[in-house]
Amino acid sequence: MTAEGMPEVNADFGAYPTVEFTGDAPNGLRVAELVEGDGPLVRKGDTITVNYHGLVWGSDSPFDSSFDRHQPASFAIGVGQVIKGWDQSLPGHNVGSRLVVSIPPQYGYGTRGMPQAGIGGEDTLVFVVDIISTR
C-alpha cells in the first residue's frame, strides 16, 4: 500500500515489513496509516508495545528491527523516551494499526546522526510500526 510520497509497504499487520522506495524522501514528518486498528487509542504518556522496522530512506536493509529480533519493544510515548518523530506521530492511532512514518533528521537523531547504526546526519528515517498494545 502506498500513501502519496511515501514508500510502498505491505499493509498486513503483524507480517514482516517489505519496503520499496521510489523518489526522494518527503519534507517534514509524515505518517500514513496503512491499517487502522480497532483497539484503544494511544495517548501521550501511555506505555505502548510495538513491533517496528527502521530503515534509512532508500536502503534495502534495516538498521534496527524488532521483527528481526522477534521481540516487540515497550516504552512510554510522548514523554521523550524515544525520538521526537515517534513521540509526535504514534499518539492518536489505535492498537492494531500499522503505520509508516517518514522522519527527517530534526525529528530523528539530528545532524550527528547515529554512525554506529549507519545513520548519517542528513538521513531521513522510515519506520513501519505495528501498535500491539497501550496502557
PDB file of N, CA and C in Angstrom, residues 13 33 37 40-42 48-51 89-99 129-134:
ATOM      1  N   PHE A  13      -0.912  -6.195   9.097  1.00  0.00           N
ATOM      2  CA  PHE A  13      -0.494  -6.062  10.485  1.00  0.00           C
ATOM      3  C   PHE A  13       0.128  -7.375  10.950  1.00  0.00           C
ATOM      4  N   GLU A  33      -1.303   5.886   7.842  1.00  0.00           N
ATOM      5  CA  GLU A  33      -1.897   4.725   8.494  1.00  0.00           C
ATOM      6  C   GLU A  33      -2.282   3.729   7.405  1.00  0.00           C
ATOM      7  N   GLY A  37      -6.334   0.200  13.222  1.00  0.00           N
ATOM      8  CA  GLY A  37      -6.699  -0.755  14.253  1.00  0.00           C
ATOM      9  C   GLY A  37      -8.016  -0.386  14.917  1.00  0.00           C
ATOM     10  N   PRO A  40      -7.725   0.233  21.590  1.00  0.00           N
ATOM     11  CA  PRO A  40      -7.695   1.515  22.297  1.00  0.00           C
ATOM     12  C   PRO A  40      -6.791   2.542  21.617  1.00  0.00           C
ATOM     13  N   LEU A  41      -7.110   3.807  21.807  1.00  0.00           N
ATOM     14  CA  LEU A  41      -6.344   4.913  21.255  1.00  0.00           C
ATOM     15  C   LEU A  41      -5.081   5.141  22.080  1.00  0.00           C
ATOM     16  N   VAL A  42      -3.944   5.324  21.386  1.00  0.00           N
ATOM     17  CA  VAL A  42      -2.684   5.649  22.049  1.00  0.00           C
ATOM     18  C   VAL A  42      -2.694   7.136  22.405  1.00  0.00           C
ATOM     19  N   ILE A  48       3.420   1.976  25.485  1.00  0.00           N
ATOM     20  CA  ILE A  48       2.957   1.199  24.348  1.00  0.00           C
ATOM     21  C   ILE A  48       3.935   0.075  24.033  1.00  0.00           C
ATOM     22  N   THR A  49       3.423  -0.950  23.390  1.00  0.00           N
ATOM     23  CA  THR A  49       4.243  -2.042  22.880  1.00  0.00           C
ATOM     24  C   THR A  49       4.048  -2.081  21.379  1.00  0.00           C
ATOM     25  N   VAL A  50       5.171  -2.091  20.649  1.00  0.00           N
ATOM     26  CA  VAL A  50       5.134  -2.067  19.194  1.00  0.00           C
ATOM     27  C   VAL A  50       6.136  -3.061  18.612  1.00  0.00           C
ATOM     28  N   ASN A  51       5.891  -3.457  17.389  1.00  0.00           N
ATOM     29  CA  ASN A  51       6.905  -4.059  16.540  1.00  0.00           C
ATOM     30  C   ASN A  51       7.265  -2.995  15.518  1.00  0.00           C
ATOM     31  N   SER A  89       4.255  11.173  16.244  1.00  0.00           N
ATOM     32  CA  SER A  89       3.436  10.507  15.223  1.00  0.00           C
ATOM     33  C   SER A  89       2.621   9.319  15.731  1.00  0.00           C
ATOM     34  N   LEU A  90       3.005   8.689  16.830  1.00  0.00           N
ATOM     35  CA  LEU A  90       2.287   7.484  17.269  1.00  0.00           C
ATOM     36  C   LEU A  90       1.034   7.777  18.095  1.00  0.00           C
ATOM     37  N   PRO A  91       1.045   8.783  19.006  1.00  0.00           N
ATOM     38  CA  PRO A  91      -0.207   9.086  19.712  1.00  0.00           C
ATOM     39  C   PRO A  91      -1.308   9.479  18.719  1.00  0.00           C
ATOM     40  N   GLY A  92      -2.527   9.069  19.041  1.00  0.00           N
ATOM     41  CA  GLY A  92      -3.658   9.373  18.169  1.00  0.00           C
ATOM     42  C   GLY A  92      -4.024   8.236  17.238  1.00  0.00           C
ATOM     43  N   HIS A  93      -3.247   7.152  17.282  1.00  0.00           N
ATOM     44  CA  HIS A  93      -3.560   5.966  16.481  1.00  0.00           C
ATOM     45  C   HIS A  93      -3.989   4.848  17.419  1.00  0.00           C
ATOM     46  N   ASN A  94      -4.753   3.894  16.873  1.00  0.00           N
ATOM     47  CA  ASN A  94      -5.306   2.815  17.677  1.00  0.00           C
ATOM     48  C   ASN A  94      -4.418   1.580  17.691  1.00  0.00           C
ATOM     49  N   VAL A  95      -4.520   0.820  18.774  1.00  0.00           N
ATOM     50  CA  VAL A  95      -3.911  -0.504  18.833  1.00  0.00           C
ATOM     51  C   VAL A  95      -4.455  -1.310  17.657  1.00  0.00           C
ATOM     52  N   GLY A  96      -3.553  -2.049  17.005  1.00  0.00           N
ATOM     53  CA  GLY A  96      -3.918  -2.821  15.828  1.00  0.00           C
ATOM     54  C   GLY A  96      -3.602  -2.096  14.530  1.00  0.00           C
ATOM     55  N   SER A  97      -3.094  -0.861  14.629  1.00  0.00           N
ATOM     56  CA  SER A  97      -2.751  -0.084  13.434  1.00  0.00           C
ATOM     57  C   SER A  97      -1.348  -0.411  12.956  1.00  0.00           C
ATOM     58  N   ARG A  98      -1.172  -0.367  11.634  1.00  0.00           N
ATOM     59  CA  ARG A  98       0.160  -0.419  11.011  1.00  0.00           C
ATOM     60  C   ARG A  98       0.396   0.951  10.386  1.00  0.00           C
ATOM     61  N   LEU A  99       1.496   1.582  10.789  1.00  0.00           N
ATOM     62  CA  LEU A  99       1.854   2.906  10.305  1.00  0.00           C
ATOM     63  C   LEU A  99       3.161   2.837   9.543  1.00  0.00           C
ATOM     64  N   VAL A 129       5.566   0.599  11.745  1.00  0.00           N
ATOM     65  CA  VAL A 129       5.261   0.369  13.158  1.00  0.00           C
ATOM     66  C   VAL A 129       3.903  -0.311  13.287  1.00  0.00           C
ATOM     67  N   ASP A 130       3.879  -1.458  13.954  1.00  0.00           N
ATOM     68  CA  ASP A 130       2.624  -2.123  14.327  1.00  0.00           C
ATOM     69  C   ASP A 130       2.384  -1.854  15.809  1.00  0.00           C
ATOM     70  N   ILE A 131       1.268  -1.220  16.138  1.00  0.00           N
ATOM     71  CA  ILE A 131       0.937  -0.904  17.535  1.00  0.00           C
ATOM     72  C   ILE A 131       0.219  -2.109  18.143  1.00  0.00           C
ATOM     73  N   ILE A 132       0.890  -2.779  19.076  1.00  0.00           N
ATOM     74  CA  ILE A 132       0.395  -4.030  19.663  1.00  0.00           C
ATOM     75  C   ILE A 132      -0.494  -3.785  20.881  1.00  0.00           C
ATOM     76  N   SER A 133      -0.072  -2.872  21.760  1.00  0.00           N
ATOM     77  CA  SER A 133      -0.873  -2.598  22.958  1.00  0.00           C
ATOM     78  C   SER A 133      -0.541  -1.226  23.530  1.00  0.00           C
ATOM     79  N   THR A 134      -1.410  -0.743  24.413  1.00  0.00           N
ATOM     80  CA  THR A 134      -1.204   0.508  25.126  1.00  0.00           C
ATOM     81  C   THR A 134      -1.786   0.361  26.515  1.00  0.00           C
TER      82      THR A 134
END
